[in-house]
PDB file of C-alpha atoms in Angstrom:
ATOM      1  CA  UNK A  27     215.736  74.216 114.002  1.00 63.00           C
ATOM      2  CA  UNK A  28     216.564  77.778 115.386  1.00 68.00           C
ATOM      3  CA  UNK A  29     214.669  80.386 116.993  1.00 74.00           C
ATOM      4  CA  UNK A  30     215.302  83.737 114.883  1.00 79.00           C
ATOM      5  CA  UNK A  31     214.640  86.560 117.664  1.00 79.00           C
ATOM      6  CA  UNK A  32     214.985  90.317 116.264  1.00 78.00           C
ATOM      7  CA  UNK A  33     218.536  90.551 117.995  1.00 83.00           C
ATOM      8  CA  UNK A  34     220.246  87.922 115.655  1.00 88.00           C
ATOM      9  CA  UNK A  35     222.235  88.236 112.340  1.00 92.00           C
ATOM     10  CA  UNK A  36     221.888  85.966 109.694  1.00 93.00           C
ATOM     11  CA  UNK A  37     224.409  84.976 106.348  1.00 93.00           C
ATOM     12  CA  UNK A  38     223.240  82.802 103.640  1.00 95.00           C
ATOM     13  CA  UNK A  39     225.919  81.321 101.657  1.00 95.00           C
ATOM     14  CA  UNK A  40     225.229  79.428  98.227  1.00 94.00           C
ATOM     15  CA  UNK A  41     226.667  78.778  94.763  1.00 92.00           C
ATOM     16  CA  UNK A  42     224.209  80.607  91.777  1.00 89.00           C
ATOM     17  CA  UNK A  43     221.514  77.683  91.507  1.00 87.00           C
ATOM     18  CA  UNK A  44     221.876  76.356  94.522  1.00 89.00           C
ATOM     19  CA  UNK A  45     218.373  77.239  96.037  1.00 89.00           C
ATOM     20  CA  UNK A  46     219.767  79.648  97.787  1.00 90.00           C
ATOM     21  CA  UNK A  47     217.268  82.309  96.501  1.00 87.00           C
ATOM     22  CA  UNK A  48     214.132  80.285  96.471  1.00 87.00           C
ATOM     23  CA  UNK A  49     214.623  79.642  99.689  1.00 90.00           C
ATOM     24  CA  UNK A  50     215.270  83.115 101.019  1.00 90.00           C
ATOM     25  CA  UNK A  51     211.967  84.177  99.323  1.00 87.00           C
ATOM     26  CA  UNK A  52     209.769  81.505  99.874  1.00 86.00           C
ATOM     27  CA  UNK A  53     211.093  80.251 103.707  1.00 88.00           C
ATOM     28  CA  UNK A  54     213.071  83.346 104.971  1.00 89.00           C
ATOM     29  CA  UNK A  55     211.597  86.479 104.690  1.00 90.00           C
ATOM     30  CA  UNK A  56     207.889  84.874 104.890  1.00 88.00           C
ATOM     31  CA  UNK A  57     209.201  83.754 108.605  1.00 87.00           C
ATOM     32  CA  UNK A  58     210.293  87.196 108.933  1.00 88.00           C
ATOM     33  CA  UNK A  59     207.435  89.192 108.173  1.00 85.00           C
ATOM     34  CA  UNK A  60     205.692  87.275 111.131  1.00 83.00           C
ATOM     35  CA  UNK A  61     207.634  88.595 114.189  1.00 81.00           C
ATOM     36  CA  UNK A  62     205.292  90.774 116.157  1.00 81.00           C
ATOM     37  CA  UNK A  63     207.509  93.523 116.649  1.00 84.00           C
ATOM     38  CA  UNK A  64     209.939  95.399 113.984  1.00 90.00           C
ATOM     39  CA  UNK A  65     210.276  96.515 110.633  1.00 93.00           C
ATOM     40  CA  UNK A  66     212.150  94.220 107.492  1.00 95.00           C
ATOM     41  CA  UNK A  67     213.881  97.046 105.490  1.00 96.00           C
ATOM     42  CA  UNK A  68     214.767  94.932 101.957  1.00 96.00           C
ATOM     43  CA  UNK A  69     217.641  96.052  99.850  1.00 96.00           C
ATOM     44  CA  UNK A  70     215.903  95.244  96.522  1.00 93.00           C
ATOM     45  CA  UNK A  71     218.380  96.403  93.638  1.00 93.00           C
ATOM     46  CA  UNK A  72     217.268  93.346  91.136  1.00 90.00           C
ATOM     47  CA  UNK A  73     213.714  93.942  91.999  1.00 90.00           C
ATOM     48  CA  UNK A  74     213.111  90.343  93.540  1.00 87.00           C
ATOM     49  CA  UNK A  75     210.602  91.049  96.211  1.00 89.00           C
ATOM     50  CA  UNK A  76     207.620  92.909  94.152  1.00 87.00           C
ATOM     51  CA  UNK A  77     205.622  90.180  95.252  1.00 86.00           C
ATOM     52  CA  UNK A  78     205.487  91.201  98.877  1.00 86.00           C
ATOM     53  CA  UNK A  79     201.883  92.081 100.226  1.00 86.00           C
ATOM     54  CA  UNK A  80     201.426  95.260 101.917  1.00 87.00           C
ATOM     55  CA  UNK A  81     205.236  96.151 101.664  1.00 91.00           C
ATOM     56  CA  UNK A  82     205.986  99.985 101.650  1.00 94.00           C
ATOM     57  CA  UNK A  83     208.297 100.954  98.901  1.00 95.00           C
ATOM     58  CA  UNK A  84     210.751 104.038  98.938  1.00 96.00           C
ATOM     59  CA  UNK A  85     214.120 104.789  96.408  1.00 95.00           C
ATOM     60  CA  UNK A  86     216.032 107.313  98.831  1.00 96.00           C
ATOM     61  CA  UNK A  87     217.651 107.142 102.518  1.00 97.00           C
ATOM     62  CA  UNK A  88     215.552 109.753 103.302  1.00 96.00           C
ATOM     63  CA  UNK A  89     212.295 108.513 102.506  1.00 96.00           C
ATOM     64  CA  UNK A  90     213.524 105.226 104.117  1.00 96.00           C
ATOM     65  CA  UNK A  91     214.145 106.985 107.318  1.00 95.00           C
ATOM     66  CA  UNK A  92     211.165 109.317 107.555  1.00 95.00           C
ATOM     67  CA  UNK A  93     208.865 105.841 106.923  1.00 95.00           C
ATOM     68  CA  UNK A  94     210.728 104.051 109.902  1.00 94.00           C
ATOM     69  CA  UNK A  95     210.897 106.961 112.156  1.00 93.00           C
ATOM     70  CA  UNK A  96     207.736 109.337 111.401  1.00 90.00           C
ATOM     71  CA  UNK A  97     204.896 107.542 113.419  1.00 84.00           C
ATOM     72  CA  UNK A  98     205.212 105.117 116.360  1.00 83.00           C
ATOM     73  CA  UNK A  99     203.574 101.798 114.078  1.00 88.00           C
ATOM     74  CA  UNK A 100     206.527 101.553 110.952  1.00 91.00           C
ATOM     75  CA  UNK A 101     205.483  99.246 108.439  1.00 92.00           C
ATOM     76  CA  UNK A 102     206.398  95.809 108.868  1.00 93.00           C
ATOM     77  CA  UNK A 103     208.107  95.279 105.455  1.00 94.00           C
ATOM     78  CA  UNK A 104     209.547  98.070 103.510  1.00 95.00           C
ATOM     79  CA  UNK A 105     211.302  97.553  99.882  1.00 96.00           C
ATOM     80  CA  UNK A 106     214.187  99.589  98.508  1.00 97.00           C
ATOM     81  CA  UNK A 107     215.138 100.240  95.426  1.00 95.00           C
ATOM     82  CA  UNK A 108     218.219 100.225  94.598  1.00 94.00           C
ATOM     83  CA  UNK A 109     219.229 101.609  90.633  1.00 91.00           C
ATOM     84  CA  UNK A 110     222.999 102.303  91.535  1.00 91.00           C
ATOM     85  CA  UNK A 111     224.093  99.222  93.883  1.00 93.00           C
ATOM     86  CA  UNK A 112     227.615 100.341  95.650  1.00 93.00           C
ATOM     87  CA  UNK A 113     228.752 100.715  98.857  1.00 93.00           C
ATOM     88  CA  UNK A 114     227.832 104.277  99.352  1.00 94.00           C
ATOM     89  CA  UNK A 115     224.610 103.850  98.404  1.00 95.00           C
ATOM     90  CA  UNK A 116     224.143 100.289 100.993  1.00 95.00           C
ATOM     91  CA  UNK A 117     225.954 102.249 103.892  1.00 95.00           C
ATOM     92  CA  UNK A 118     223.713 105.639 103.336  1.00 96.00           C
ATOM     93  CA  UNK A 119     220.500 102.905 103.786  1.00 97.00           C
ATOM     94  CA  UNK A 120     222.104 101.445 107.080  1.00 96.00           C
ATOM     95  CA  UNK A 121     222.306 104.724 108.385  1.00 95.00           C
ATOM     96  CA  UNK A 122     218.522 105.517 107.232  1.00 96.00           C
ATOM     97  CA  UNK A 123     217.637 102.418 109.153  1.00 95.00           C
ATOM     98  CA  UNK A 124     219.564 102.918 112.375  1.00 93.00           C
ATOM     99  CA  UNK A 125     217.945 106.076 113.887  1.00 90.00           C
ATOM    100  CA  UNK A 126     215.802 109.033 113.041  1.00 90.00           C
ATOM    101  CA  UNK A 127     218.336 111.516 111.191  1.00 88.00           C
ATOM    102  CA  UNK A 128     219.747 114.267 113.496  1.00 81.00           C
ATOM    103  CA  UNK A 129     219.080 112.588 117.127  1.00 77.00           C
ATOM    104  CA  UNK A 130     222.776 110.959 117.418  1.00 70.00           C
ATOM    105  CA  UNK A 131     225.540 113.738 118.663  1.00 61.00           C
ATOM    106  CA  UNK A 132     229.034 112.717 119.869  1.00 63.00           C
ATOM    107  CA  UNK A 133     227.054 113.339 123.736  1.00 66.00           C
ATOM    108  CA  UNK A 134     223.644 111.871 122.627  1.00 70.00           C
ATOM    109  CA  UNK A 135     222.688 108.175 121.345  1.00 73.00           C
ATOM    110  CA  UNK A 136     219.322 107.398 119.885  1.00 74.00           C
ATOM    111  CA  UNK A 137     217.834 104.515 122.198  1.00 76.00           C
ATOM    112  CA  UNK A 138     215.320 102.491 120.039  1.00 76.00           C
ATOM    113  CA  UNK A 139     212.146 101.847 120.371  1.00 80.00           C
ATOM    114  CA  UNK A 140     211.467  98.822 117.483  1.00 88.00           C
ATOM    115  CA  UNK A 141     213.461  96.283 116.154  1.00 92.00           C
ATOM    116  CA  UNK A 142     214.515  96.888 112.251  1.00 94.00           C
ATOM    117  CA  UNK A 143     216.405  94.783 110.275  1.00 95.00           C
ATOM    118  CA  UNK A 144     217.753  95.106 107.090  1.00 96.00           C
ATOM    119  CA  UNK A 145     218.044  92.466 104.185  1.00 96.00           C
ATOM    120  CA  UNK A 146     220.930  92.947 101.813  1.00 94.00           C
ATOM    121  CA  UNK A 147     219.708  90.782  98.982  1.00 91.00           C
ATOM    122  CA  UNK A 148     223.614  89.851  96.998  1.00 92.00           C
ATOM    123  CA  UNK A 149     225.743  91.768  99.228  1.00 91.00           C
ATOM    124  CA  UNK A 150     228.559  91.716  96.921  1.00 91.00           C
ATOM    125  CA  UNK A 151     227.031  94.161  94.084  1.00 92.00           C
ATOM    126  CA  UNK A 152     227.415  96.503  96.809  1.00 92.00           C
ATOM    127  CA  UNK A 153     230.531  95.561  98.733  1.00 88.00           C
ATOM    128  CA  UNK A 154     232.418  93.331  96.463  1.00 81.00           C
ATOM    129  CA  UNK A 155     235.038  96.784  96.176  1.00 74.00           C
ATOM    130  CA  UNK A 156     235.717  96.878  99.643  1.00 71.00           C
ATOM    131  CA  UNK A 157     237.167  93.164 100.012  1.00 63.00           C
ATOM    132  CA  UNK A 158     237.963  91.874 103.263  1.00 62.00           C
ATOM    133  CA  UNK A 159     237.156  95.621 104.802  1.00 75.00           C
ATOM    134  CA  UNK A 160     234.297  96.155 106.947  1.00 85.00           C
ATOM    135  CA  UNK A 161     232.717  99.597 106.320  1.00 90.00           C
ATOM    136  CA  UNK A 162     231.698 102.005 109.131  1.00 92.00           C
ATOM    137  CA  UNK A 163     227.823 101.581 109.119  1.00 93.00           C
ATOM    138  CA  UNK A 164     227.834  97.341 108.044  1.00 92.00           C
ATOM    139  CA  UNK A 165     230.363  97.014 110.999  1.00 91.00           C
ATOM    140  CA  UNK A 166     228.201  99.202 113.544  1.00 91.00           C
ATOM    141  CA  UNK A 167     225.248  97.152 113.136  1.00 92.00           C
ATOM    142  CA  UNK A 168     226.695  93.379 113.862  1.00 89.00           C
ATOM    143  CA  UNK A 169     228.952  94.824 116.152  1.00 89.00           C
ATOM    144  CA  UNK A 170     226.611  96.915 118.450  1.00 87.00           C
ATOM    145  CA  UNK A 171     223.581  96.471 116.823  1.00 88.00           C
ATOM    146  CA  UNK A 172     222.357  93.566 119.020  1.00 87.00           C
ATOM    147  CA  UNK A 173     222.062  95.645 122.120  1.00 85.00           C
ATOM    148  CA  UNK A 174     219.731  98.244 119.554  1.00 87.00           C
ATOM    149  CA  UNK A 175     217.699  95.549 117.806  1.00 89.00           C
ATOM    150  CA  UNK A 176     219.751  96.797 114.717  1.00 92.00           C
ATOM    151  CA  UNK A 177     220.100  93.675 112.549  1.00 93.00           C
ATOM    152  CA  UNK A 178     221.189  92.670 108.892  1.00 94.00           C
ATOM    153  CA  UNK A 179     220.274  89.619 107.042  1.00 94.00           C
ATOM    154  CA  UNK A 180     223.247  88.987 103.863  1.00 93.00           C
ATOM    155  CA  UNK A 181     222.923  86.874 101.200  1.00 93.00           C
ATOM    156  CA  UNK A 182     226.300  86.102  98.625  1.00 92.00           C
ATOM    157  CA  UNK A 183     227.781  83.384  96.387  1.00 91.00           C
ATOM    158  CA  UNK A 184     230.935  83.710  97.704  1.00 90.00           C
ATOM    159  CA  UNK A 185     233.064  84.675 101.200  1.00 89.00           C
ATOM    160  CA  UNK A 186     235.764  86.984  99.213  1.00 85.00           C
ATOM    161  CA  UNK A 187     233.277  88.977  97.629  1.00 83.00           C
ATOM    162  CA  UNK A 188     231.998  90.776 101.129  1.00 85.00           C
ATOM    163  CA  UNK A 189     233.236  91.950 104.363  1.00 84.00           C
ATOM    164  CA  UNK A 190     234.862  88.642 106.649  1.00 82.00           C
ATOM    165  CA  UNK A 191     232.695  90.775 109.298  1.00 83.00           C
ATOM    166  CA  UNK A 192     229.304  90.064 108.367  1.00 84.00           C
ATOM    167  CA  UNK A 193     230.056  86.443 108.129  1.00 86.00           C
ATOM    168  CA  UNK A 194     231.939  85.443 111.020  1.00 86.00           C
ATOM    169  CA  UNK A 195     229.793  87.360 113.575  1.00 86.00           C
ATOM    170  CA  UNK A 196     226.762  86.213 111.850  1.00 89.00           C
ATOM    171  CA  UNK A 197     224.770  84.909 114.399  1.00 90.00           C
ATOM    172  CA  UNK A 198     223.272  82.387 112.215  1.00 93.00           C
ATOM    173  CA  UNK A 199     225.104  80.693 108.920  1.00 94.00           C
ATOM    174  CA  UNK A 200     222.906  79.208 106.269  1.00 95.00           C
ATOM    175  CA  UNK A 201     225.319  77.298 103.890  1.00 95.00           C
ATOM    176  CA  UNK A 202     223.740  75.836 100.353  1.00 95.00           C
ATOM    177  CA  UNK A 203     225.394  74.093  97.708  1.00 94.00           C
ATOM    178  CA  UNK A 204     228.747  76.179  97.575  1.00 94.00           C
ATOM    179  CA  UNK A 205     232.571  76.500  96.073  1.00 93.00           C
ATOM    180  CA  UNK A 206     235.048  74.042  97.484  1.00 94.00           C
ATOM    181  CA  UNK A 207     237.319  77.402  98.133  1.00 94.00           C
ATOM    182  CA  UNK A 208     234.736  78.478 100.856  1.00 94.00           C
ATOM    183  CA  UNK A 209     234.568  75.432 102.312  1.00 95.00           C
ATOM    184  CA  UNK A 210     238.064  74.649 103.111  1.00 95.00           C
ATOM    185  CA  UNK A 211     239.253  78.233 103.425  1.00 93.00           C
ATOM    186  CA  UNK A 212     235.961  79.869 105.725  1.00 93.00           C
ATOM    187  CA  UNK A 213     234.108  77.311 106.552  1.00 94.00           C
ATOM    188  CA  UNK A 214     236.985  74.824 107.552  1.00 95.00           C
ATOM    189  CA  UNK A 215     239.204  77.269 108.955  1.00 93.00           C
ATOM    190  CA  UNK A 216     236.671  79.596 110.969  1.00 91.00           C
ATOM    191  CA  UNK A 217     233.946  76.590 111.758  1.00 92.00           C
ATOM    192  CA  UNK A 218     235.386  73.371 112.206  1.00 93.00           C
ATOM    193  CA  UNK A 219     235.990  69.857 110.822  1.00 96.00           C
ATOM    194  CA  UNK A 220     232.282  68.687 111.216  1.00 96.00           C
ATOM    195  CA  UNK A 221     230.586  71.828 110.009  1.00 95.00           C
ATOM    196  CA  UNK A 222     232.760  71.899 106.571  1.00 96.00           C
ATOM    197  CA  UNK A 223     232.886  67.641 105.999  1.00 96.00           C
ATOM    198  CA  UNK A 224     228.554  68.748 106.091  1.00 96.00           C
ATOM    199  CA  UNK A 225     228.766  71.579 103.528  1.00 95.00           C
ATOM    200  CA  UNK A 226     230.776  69.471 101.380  1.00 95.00           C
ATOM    201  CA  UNK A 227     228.330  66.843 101.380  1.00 94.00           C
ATOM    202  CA  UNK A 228     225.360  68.575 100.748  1.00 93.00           C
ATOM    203  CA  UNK A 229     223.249  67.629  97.228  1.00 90.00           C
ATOM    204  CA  UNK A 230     221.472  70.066  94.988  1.00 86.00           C
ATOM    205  CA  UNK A 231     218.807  72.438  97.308  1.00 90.00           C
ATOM    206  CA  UNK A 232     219.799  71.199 100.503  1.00 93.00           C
ATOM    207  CA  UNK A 233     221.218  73.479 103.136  1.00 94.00           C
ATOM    208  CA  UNK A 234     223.095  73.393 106.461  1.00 95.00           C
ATOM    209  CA  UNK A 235     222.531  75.501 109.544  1.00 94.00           C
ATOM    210  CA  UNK A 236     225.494  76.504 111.391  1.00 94.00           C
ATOM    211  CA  UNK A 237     224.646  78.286 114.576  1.00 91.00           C
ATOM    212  CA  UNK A 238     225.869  79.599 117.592  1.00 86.00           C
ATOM    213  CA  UNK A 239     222.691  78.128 118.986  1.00 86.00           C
ATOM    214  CA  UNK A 240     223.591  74.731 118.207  1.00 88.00           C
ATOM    215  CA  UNK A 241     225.798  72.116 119.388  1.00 90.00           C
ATOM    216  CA  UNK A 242     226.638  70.752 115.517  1.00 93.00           C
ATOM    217  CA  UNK A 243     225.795  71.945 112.430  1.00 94.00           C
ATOM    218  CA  UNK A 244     221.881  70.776 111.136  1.00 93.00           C
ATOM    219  CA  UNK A 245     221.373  69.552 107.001  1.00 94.00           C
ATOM    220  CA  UNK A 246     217.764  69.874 106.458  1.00 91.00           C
ATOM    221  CA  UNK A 247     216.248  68.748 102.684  1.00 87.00           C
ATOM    222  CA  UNK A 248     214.369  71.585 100.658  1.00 76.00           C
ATOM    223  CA  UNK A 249     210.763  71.821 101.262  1.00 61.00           C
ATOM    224  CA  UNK A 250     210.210  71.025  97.493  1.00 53.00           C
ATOM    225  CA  UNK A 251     211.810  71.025  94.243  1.00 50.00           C
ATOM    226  CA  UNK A 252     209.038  71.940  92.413  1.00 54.00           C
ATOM    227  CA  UNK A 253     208.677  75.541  90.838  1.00 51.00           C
ATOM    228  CA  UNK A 254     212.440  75.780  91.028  1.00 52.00           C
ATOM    229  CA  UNK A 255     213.256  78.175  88.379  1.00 53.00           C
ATOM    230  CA  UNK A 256     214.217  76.288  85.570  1.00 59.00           C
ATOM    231  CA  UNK A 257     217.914  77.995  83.745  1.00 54.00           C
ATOM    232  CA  UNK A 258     218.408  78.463  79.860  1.00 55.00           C
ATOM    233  CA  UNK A 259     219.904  75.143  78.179  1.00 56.00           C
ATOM    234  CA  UNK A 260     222.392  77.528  76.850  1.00 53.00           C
ATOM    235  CA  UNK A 261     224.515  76.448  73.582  1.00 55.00           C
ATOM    236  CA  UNK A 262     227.283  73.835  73.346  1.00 55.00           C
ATOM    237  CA  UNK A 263     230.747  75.160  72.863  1.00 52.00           C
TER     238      UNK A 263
END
């Protein structure tokens, strides 16, 4: 077990069907909501997170930033929605989310007063263009946004489709049920022996917790199988 504390990024890594999703909804963001201090900005382009009670709800970066930045109590969950998913549109959010618009000059920098973080629900319908490339706002906040309380929580299926950024200096990796590429090629290769040889081992819904607060990598079973979305049988071919 880890202790999530607002100044800590988190990746979750997992194959479609993998539980990757249920458990982001039903474990993650629940734990989330429950820190006393900070604001939970949710990048919500396929509308997953309606079911969130109390959560504020806004469409533009502007509304986004007057919400976080108008009153000195910001909500403690806020929704996005996102109808155009690319990276303009996830890096024009960031910025929303880092500081009340207008108080950053090349002499002045905006010293926070509450934690925010923002979940990017499928990073790669946003970032998938950019590759290995780590865009201006995505870089600022897991490079300096630790010393700000500036945070993002990423979710993807696989390690090509976003920024090698976001996942290596992910404070926190939470690997699920995931493509034999990723194991040996990020995993392996940026991780170690004993952290990939766990990945690969992993059944259906489990998930491993690799973290820079812990000595070797932790496979925990899912809380339950049951309500698991159930997929189309599909047609033989």
């Amino acid at each position: 077990m880890v202790r999530i504390s607002s100044d800590t990024n988190i990746a979750i890594l997992g194959k479609i069907g993998s539980g990757k999703s249920m458990w982001t909804s039903r474990v993650l963001i629940p734990a989330l909501t429950k820190q006393k201090k900070g604001s939970l900005v949710i990048l919500d382009a396929k509308n997953e997170y309606g079911h969130l009670k109390g959560a504020e709800v806004v469409w533009t970066p502007q509304a986004l930033n007057q919400l976080l930045y108008s009153n000195d109590k910001p909500p403690k969950v806020i929704r996005v929605l996102i109808s155009d998913p690319t990276v303009f549109t996830a890096e024009s959010m960031l910025q929303a989310a880092w500081a009340p618009f207008g108080s950053e000059t090349k002499n002045e920098v905006y010293m926070p007063k509450n934690p925010v973080r923002v979940f990017i629900e499928d990073a790669p319908i946003y970032y998938a263009e950019m590759g290995a490339k780590d865009p201006p706002w995505l870089k600022r906040f897991y490079v300096l946004g630790r010393a700000a309380s500036r945070t993002i929580c990423t979710t993807c299926q696989r390690t090509q489709l976003v920024p090698k950024g976001v996942l290596n200096m992910s404070e926190h990796l939470i690997v699920f049920k995931t493509a034999n590429y990723d194991v040996e090629n990020f995993i392996r290769r940026y991780y170690g022996d004993e952290e990939a040889n766990a990945v690969r081992g992993l059944k259906r819904y489990q998930y491993v917790i690799i973290s820079d607060l812990l000595d070797k990598p932790e496979i925990y079973d899912p809380i339950s199988s049951r309500g698991m979305p159930k997929r189309p049988a599909g047609i033989e071919l």
